[in-house]
mmCIF file of C-alpha atoms in Angstrom:
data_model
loop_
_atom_site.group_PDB
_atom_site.id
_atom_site.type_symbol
_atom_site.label_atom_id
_atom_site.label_comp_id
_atom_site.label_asym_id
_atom_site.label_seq_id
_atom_site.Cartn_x
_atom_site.Cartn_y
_atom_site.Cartn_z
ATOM 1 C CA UNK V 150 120.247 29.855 -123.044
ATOM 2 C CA UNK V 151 120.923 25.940 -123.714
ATOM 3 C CA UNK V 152 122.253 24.064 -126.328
ATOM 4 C CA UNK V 153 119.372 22.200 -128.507
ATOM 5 C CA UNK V 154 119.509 20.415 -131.435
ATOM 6 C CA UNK V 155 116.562 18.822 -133.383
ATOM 7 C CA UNK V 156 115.488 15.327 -133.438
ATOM 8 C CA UNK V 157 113.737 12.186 -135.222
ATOM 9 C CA UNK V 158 111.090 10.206 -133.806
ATOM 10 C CA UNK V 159 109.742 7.536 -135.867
ATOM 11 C CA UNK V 160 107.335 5.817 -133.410
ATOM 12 C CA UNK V 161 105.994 8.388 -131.423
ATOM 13 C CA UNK V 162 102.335 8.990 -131.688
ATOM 14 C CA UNK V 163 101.316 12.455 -130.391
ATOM 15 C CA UNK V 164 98.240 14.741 -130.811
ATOM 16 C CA UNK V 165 97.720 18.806 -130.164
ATOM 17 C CA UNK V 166 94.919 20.289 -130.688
ATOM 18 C CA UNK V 167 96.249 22.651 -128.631
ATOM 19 C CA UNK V 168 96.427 20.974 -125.835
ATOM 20 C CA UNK V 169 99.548 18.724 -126.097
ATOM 21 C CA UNK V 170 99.832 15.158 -125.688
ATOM 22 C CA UNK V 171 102.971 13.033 -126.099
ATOM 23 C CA UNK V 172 104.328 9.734 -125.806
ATOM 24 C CA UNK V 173 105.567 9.184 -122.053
ATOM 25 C CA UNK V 174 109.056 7.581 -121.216
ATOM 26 C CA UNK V 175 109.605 8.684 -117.376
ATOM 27 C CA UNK V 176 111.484 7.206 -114.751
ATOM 28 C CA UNK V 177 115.132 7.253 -113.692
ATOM 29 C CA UNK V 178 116.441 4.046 -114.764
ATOM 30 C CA UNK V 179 119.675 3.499 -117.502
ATOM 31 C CA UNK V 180 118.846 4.668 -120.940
ATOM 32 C CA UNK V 181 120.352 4.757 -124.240
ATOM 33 C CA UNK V 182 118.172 6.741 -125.515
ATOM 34 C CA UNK V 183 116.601 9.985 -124.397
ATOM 35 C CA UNK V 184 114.388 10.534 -121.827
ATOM 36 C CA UNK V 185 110.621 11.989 -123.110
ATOM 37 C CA UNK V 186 108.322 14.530 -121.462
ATOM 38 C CA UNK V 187 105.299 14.193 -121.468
ATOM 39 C CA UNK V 188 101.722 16.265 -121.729
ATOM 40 C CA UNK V 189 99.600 13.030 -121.168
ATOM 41 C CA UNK V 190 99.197 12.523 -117.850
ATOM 42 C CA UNK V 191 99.864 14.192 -114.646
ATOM 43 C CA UNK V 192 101.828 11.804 -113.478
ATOM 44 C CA UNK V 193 105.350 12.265 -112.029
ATOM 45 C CA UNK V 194 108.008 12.633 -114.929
ATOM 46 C CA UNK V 195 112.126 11.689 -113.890
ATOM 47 C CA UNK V 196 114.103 12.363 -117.207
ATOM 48 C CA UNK V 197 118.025 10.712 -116.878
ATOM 49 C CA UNK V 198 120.345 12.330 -118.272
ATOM 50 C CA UNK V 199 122.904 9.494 -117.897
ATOM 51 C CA UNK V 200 123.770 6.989 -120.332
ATOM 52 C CA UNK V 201 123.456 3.059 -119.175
ATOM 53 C CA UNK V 202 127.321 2.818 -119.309
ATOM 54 C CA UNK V 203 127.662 6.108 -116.676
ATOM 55 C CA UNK V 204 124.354 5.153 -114.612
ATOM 56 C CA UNK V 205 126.114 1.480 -114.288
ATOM 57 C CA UNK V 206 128.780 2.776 -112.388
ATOM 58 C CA UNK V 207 126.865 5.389 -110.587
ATOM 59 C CA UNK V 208 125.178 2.380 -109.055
ATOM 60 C CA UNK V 209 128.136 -0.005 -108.054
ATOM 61 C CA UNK V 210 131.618 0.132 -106.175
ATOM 62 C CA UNK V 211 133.329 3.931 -106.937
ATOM 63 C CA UNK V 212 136.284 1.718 -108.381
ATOM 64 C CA UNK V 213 134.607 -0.473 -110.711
ATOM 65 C CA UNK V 214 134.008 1.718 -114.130
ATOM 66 C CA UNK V 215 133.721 -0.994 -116.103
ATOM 67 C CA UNK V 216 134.804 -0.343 -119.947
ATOM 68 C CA UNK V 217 135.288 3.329 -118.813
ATOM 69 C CA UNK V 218 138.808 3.832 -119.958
ATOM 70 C CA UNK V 219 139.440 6.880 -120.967
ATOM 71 C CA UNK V 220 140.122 6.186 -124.133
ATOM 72 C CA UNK V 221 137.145 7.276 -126.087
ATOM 73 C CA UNK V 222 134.373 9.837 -125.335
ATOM 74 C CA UNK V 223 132.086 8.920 -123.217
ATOM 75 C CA UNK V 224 131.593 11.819 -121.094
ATOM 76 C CA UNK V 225 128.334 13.536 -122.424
ATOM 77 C CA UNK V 226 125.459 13.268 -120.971
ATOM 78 C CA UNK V 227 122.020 12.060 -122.445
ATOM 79 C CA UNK V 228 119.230 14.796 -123.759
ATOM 80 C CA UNK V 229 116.062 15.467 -122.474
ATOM 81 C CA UNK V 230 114.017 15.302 -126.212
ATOM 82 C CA UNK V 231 110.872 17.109 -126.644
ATOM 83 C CA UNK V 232 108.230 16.092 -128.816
ATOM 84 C CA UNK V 233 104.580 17.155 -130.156
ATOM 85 C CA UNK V 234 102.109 17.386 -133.222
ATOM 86 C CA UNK V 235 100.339 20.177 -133.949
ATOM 87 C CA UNK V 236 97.454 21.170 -136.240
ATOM 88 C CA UNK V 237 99.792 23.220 -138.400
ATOM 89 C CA UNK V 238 103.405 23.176 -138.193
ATOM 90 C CA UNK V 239 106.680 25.302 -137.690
ATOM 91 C CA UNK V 240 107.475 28.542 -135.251
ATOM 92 C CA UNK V 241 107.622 26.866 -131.843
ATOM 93 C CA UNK V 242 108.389 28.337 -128.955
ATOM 94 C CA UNK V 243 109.318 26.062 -126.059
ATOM 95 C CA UNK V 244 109.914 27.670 -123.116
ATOM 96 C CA UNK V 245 111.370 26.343 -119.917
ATOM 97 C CA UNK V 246 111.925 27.828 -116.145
ATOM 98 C CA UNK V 247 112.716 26.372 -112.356
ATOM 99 C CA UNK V 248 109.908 28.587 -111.797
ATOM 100 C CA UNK V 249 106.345 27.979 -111.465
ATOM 101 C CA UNK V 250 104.914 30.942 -112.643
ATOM 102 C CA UNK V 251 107.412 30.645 -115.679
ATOM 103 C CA UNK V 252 109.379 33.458 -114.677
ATOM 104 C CA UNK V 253 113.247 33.855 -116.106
ATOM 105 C CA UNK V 254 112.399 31.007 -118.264
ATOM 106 C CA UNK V 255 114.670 30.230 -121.001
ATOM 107 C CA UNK V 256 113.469 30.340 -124.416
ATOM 108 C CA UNK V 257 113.821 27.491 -127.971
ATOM 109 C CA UNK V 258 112.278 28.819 -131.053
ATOM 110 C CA UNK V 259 111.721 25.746 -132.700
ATOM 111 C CA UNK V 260 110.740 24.850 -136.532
ATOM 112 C CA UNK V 261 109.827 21.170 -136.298
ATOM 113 C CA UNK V 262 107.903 19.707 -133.623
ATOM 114 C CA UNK V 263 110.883 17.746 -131.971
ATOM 115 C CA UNK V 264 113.784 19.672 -129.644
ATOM 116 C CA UNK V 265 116.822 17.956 -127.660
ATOM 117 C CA UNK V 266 117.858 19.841 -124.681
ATOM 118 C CA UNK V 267 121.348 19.158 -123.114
ATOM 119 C CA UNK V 268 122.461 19.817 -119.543
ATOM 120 C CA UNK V 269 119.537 20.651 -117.286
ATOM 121 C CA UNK V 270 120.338 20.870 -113.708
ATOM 122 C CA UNK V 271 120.069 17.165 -111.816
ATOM 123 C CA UNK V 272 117.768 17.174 -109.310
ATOM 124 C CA UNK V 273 115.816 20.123 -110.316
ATOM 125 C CA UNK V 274 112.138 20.342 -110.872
ATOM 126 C CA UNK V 275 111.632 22.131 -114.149
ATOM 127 C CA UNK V 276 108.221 23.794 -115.293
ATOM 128 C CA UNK V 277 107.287 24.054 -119.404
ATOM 129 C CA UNK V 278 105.232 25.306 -122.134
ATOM 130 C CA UNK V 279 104.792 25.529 -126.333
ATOM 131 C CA UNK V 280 103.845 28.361 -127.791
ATOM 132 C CA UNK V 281 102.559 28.560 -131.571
ATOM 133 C CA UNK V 282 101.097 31.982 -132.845
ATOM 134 C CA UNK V 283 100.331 33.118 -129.795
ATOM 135 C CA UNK V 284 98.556 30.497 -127.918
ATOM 136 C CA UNK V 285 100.159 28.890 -125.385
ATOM 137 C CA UNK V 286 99.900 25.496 -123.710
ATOM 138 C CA UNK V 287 99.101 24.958 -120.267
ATOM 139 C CA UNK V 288 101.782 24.788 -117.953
ATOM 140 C CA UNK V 289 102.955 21.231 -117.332
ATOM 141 C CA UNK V 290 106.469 20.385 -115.158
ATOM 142 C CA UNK V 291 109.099 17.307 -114.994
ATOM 143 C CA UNK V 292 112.158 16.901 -112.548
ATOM 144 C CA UNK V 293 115.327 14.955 -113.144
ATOM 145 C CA UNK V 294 117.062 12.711 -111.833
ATOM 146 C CA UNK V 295 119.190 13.270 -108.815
ATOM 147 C CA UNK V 296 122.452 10.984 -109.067
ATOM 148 C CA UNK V 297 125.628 13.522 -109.358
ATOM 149 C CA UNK V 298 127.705 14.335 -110.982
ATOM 150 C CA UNK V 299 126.105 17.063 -113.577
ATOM 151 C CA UNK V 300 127.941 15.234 -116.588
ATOM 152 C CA UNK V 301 128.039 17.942 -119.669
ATOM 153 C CA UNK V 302 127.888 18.221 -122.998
ATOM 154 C CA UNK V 303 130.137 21.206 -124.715
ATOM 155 C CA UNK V 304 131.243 20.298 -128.130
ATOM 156 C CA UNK V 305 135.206 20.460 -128.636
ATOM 157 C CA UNK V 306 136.059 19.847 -124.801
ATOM 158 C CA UNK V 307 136.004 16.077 -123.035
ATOM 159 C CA UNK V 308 135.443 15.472 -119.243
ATOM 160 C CA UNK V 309 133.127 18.524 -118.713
ATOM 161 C CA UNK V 310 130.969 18.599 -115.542
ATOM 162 C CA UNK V 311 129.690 20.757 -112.669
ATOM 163 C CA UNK V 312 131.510 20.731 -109.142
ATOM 164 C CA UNK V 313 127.664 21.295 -107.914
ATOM 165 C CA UNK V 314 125.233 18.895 -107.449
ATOM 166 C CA UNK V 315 126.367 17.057 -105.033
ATOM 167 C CA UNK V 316 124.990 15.817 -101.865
ATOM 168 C CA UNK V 317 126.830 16.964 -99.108
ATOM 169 C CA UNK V 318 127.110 15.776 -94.772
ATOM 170 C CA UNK V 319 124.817 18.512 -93.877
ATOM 171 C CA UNK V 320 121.880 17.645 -96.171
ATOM 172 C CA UNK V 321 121.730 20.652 -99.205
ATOM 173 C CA UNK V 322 123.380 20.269 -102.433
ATOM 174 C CA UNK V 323 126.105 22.100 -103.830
ATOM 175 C CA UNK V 324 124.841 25.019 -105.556
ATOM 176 C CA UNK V 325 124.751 24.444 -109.666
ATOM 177 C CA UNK V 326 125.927 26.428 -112.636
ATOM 178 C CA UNK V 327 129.005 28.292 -110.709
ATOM 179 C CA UNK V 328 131.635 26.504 -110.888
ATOM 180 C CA UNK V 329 132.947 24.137 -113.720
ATOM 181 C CA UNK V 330 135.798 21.687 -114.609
ATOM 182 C CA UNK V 331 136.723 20.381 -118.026
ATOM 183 C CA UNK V 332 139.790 19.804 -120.535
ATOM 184 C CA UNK V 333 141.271 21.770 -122.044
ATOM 185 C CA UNK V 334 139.814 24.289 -124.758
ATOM 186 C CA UNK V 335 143.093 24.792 -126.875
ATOM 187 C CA UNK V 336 145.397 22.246 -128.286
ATOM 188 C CA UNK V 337 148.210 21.901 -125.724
ATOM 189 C CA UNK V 338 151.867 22.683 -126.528
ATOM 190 C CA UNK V 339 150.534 24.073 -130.029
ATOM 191 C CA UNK V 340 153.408 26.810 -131.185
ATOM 192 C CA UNK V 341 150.455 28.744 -132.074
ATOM 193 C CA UNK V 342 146.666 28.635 -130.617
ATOM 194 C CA UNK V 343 144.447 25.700 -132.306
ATOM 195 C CA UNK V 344 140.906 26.436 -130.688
ATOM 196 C CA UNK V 345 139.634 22.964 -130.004
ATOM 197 C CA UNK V 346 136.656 23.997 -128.124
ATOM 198 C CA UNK V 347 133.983 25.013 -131.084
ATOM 199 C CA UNK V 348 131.173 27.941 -131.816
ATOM 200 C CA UNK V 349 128.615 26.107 -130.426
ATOM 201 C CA UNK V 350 130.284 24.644 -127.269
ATOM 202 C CA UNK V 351 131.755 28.725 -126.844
ATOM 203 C CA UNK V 352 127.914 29.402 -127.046
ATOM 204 C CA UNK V 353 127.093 26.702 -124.610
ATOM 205 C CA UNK V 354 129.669 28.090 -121.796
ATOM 206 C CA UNK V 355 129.103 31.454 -122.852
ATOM 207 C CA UNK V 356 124.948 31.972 -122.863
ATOM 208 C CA UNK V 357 124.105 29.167 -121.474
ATOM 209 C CA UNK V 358 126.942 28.382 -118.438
ATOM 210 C CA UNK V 359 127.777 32.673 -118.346
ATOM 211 C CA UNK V 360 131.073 31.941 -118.073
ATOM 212 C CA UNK V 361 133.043 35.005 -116.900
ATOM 213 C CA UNK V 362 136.163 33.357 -115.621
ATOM 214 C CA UNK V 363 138.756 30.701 -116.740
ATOM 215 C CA UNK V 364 141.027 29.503 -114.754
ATOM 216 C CA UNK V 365 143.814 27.639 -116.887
ATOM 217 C CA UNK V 366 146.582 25.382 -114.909
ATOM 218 C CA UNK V 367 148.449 24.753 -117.689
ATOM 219 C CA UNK V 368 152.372 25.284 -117.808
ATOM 220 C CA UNK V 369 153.340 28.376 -119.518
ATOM 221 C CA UNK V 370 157.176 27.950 -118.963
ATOM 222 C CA UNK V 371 156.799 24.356 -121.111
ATOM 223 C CA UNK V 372 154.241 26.419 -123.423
ATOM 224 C CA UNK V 373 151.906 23.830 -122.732
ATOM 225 C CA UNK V 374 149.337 26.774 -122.605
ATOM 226 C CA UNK V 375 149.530 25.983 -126.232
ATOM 227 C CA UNK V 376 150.121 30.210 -126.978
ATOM 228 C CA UNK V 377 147.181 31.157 -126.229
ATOM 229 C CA UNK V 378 146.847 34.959 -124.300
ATOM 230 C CA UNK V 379 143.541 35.012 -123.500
ATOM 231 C CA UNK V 380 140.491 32.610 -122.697
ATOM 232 C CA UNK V 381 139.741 30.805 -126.280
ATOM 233 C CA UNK V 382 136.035 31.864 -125.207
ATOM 234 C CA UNK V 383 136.768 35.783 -126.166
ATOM 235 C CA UNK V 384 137.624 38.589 -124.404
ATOM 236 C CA UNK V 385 134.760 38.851 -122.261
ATOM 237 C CA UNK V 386 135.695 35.949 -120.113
ATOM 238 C CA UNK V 387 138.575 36.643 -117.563
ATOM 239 C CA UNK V 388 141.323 34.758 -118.224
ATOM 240 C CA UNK V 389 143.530 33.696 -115.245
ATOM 241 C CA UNK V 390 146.956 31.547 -115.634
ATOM 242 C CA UNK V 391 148.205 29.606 -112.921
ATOM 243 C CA UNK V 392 150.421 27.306 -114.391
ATOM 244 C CA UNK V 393 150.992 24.016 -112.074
ATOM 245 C CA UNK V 394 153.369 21.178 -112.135
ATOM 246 C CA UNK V 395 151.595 17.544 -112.754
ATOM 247 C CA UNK V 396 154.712 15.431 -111.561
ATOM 248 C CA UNK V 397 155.398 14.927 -108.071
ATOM 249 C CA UNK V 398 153.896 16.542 -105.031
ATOM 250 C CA UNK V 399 151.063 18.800 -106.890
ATOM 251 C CA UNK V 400 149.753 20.215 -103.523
ATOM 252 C CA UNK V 401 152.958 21.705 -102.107
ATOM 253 C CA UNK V 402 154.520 21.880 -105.059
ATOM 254 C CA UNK V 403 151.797 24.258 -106.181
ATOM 255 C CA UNK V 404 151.596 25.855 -102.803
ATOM 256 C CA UNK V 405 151.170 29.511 -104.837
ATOM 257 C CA UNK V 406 148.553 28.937 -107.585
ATOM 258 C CA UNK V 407 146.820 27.154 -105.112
ATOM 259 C CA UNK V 408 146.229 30.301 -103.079
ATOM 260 C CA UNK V 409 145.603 32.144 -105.990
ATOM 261 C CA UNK V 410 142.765 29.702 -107.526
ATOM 262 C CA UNK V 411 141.072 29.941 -104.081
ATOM 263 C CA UNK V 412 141.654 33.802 -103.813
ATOM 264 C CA UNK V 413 139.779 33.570 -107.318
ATOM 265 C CA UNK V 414 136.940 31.641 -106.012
ATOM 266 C CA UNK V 415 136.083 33.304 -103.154
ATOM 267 C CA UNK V 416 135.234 36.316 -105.230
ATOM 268 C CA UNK V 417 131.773 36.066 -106.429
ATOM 269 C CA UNK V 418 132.277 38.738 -109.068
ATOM 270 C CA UNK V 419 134.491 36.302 -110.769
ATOM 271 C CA UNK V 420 131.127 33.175 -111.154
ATOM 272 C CA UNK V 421 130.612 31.563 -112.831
ATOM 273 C CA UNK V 422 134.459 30.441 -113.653
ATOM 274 C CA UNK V 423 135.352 27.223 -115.701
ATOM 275 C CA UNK V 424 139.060 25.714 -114.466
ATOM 276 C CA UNK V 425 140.711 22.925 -116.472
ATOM 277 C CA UNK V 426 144.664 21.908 -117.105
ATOM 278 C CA UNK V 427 144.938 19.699 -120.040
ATOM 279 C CA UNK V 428 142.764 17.032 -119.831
ATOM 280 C CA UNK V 429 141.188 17.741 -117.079
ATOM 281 C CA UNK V 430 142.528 14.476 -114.151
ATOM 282 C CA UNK V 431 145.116 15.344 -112.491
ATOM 283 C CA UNK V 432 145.585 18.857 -111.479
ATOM 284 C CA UNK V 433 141.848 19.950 -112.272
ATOM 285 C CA UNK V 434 141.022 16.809 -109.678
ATOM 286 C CA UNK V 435 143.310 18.178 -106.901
ATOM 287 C CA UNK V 436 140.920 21.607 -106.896
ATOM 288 C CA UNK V 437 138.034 19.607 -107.471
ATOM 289 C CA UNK V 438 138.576 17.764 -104.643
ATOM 290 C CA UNK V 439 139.916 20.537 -102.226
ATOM 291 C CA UNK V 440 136.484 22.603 -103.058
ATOM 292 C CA UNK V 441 134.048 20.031 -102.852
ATOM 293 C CA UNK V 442 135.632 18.505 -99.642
ATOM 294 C CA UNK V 443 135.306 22.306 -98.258
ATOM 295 C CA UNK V 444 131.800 22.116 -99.021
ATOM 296 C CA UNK V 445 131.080 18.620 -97.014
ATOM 297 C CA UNK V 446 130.742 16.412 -100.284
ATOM 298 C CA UNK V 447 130.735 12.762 -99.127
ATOM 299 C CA UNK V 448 134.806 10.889 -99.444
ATOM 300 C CA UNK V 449 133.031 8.343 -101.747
ATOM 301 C CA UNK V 450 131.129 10.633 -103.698
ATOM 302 C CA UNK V 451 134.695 12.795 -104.511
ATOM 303 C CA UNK V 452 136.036 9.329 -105.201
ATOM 304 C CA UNK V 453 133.128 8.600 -107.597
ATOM 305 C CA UNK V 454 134.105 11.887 -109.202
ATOM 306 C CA UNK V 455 138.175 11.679 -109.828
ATOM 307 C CA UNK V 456 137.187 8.230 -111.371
ATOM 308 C CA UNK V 457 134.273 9.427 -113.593
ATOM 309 C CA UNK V 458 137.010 11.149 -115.786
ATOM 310 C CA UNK V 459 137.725 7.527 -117.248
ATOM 311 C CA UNK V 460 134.412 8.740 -119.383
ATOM 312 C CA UNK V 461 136.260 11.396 -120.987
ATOM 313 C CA UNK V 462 138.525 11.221 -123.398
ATOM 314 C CA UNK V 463 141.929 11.652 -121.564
ATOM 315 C CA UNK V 464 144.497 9.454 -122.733
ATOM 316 C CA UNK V 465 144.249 6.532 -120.383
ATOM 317 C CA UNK V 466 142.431 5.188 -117.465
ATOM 318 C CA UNK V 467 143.003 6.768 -113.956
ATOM 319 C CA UNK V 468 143.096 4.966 -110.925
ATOM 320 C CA UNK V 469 141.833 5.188 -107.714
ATOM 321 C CA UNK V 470 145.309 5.097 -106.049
ATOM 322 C CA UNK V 471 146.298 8.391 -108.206
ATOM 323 C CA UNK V 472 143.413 9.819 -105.422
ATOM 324 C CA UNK V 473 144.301 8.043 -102.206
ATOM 325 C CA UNK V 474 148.349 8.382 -102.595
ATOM 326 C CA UNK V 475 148.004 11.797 -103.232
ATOM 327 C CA UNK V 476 149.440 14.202 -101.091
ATOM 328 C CA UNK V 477 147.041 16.557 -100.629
ATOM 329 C CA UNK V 478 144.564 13.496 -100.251
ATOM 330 C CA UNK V 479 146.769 12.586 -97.510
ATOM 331 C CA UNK V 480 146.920 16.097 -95.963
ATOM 332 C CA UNK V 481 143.268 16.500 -95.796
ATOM 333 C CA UNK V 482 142.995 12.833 -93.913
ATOM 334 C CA UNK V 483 145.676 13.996 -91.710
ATOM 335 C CA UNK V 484 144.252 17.619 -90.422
ATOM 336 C CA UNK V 485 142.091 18.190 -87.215
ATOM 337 C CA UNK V 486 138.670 17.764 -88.050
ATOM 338 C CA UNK V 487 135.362 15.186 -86.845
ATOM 339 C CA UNK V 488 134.293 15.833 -90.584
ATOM 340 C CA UNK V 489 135.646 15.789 -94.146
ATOM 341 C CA UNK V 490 135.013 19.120 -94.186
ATOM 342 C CA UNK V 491 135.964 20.456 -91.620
ATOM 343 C CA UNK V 492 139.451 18.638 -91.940
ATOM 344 C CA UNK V 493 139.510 19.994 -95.296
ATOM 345 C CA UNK V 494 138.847 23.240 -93.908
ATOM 346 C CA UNK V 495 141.928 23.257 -91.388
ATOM 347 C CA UNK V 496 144.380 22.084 -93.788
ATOM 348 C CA UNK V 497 143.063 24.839 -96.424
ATOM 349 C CA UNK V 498 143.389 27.285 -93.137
ATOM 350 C CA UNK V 499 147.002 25.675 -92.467
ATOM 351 C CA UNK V 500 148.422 25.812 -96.125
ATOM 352 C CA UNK V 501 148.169 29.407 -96.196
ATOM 353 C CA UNK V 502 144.242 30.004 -97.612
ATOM 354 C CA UNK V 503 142.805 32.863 -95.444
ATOM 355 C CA UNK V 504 139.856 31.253 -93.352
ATOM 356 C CA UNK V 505 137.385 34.495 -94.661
ATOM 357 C CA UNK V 506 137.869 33.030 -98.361
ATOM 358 C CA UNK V 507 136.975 29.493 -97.225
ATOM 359 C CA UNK V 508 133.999 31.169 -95.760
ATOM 360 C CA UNK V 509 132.872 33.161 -98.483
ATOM 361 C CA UNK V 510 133.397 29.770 -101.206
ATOM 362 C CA UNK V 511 130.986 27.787 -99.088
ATOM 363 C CA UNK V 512 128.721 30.752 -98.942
ATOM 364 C CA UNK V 513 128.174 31.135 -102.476
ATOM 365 C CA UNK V 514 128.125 27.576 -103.204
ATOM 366 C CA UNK V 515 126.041 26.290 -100.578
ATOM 367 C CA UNK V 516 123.725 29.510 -100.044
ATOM 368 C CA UNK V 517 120.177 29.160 -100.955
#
């Protein structure tokens, strides 16, 4: 299930008399404003989820983010809005599914005629219907767009987004909804636990992500964990602490919860898991980049990712040298390999990760 949230349209023009027609906006281009699909025409629909000031920097140099400065939050990602007129009014049902036949579709019982939906897969072709008192539309589809990263919207956490998506040397994308990376969902170094994450963004990662594992790298020696026990999501998520330094050499300084994040991941009971530190740069970007490098995601594309965190609210800007003068940056560059990956791979296999769990993470996140 997904997040919605209703919406106002004050110059859109549709008609249903059961057959649905709206307003189109379609295409992939930088929006302010919501994409719109549309019943009128069988046309080709692209809805962005992007906002102009994230599909700006999608498009130019990694480095340049422009006014991205991690200052305010600027993270979330842009709706896809829904809307329609019917010949009487109220007890919607929009449903939505990857599948044509509509099969495992999720469900929005809706009371007005307008619906947002947040954080549909990029890259995906969707198929989708209304449903008032029993008589359903016909089945019309839409696809997004297909620029990574999977930007998301869970209210009470910044820099949320899905290590899938991407585009990787081989040709397939990184398999979404598995694996996720975000801030924090407690107050850090908080003598006692101050949720920060709220009911509906702990519905959003529970029923809609099916969270089952968090992996927190926060200090507990520091209590930067912020005295929290278990995962601020309940007690039906898994909660793992491997508590890292942020100072110095993060990679071999680390060299333990390392092993035990991958050991983690290369369980597929444990998917999908969520894994953050604070606010969620610095030690969240070294496993972001170890796994996605694993998985053959490009070296500019896991540039364009560190820096897209200058969206979220973190503090300050990060730089591209906090990447490039890392150490494990440098350790990956430096291992045996023709590829990214497959350097990645032998320094993973060198630092102590058993090669069979590096096998079994690119399984489940690259397996059709």
């Amino acid at each position: 299930m997904m997040i919605m949230k209703t919406c106002s349209m004050k110059a859109l023009s549709v008609v249903l008399a059961f057959v649905m027609l709206l307003s189109v906006f379609a295409g992939c281009s930088a929006s302010s404003e919501p994409s719109v699909i549309s019943f009128s025409s069988d046309e080709e629909i692209v809805a962005d989820i992007h906002t102009d000031m994230q599909e700006s920097y999608l498009k130019r140099a990694y480095a340049q983010t422009g006014s991205a400065n991690g200052k305010k939050e600027k993270s979330r990602p842009l709706p896809v809005r829904f809307c329609w007129e019917a010949d009487d009014t109220g007890n919607y049902l929009l449903r939505i599914s990857e599948n044509k036949d509509m099969s495992d579709a999720d469900v929005y019982p809706v009371e007005t005629n307008e619906i947002e939906i947040y954080n549909l897969k990029i890259a995906q072709t969707y198929y989708w219907t209304v449903t008032q008192n029993g008589r359903e539309s016909e089945i019309k589809t839409f696809s997004t767009c297909a620029a990574a990263p999977r930007n998301l919207y869970v209210d009470g956490i910044t820099n949320v987004r899905d290590l899938g998506g991407w585009e990787t040397e081989n040709g397939p994308r990184t398999n979404q909804n598995l694996i996720f990376r975000c801030g924090r969902l407690n107050e850090s170094s908080a003598e006692k636990p101050v949720i920060e994450i709220t009911e509906n963004g702990k519905e959003v990662m529970l029923y809609e992500f099916g969270i089952k594992t968090e992996i927190d790298l926060r200090k507990t020696d520091t209590g930067e964990v912020g005295g929290i026990t278990e995962s601020p999501l309940g007690s039906s998520v898994q909660y793992i602490s491997c508590p890292m330094e942020w100072e110095g050499d993060t990679f071999n300084g680390n060299k333990e919860q390392i092993l035990k994040v991958f050991s983690v991941l290369a369980d597929k009971k444990n998917y999908p898991v969520i894994f953050h530190c604070n606010i969620g740069t610095d030690r969240t970007g070294m496993i972001a980049y170890l796994v996605n490098a694993l998985l053959g995601v490009s070296d500019d594309d896991l540039h364009r990712d560190y820096l897209f965190s200058n969206f979220g609210s973190i503090g300050g800007k990060r730089r591209v040298s906090g990447l490039e003068e890392s150490v494990y940056y440098k350790s990956v560059a430096a291992a045996k390999g023709d590829t990214l990956s497959e350097r990645a791979y032998n320094c993973l296999v060198d630092f102590g990760v058993p090669a069979e769990q590096l096998d079994a993470i690119r399984n489940i996140m690259l397996s059709d």
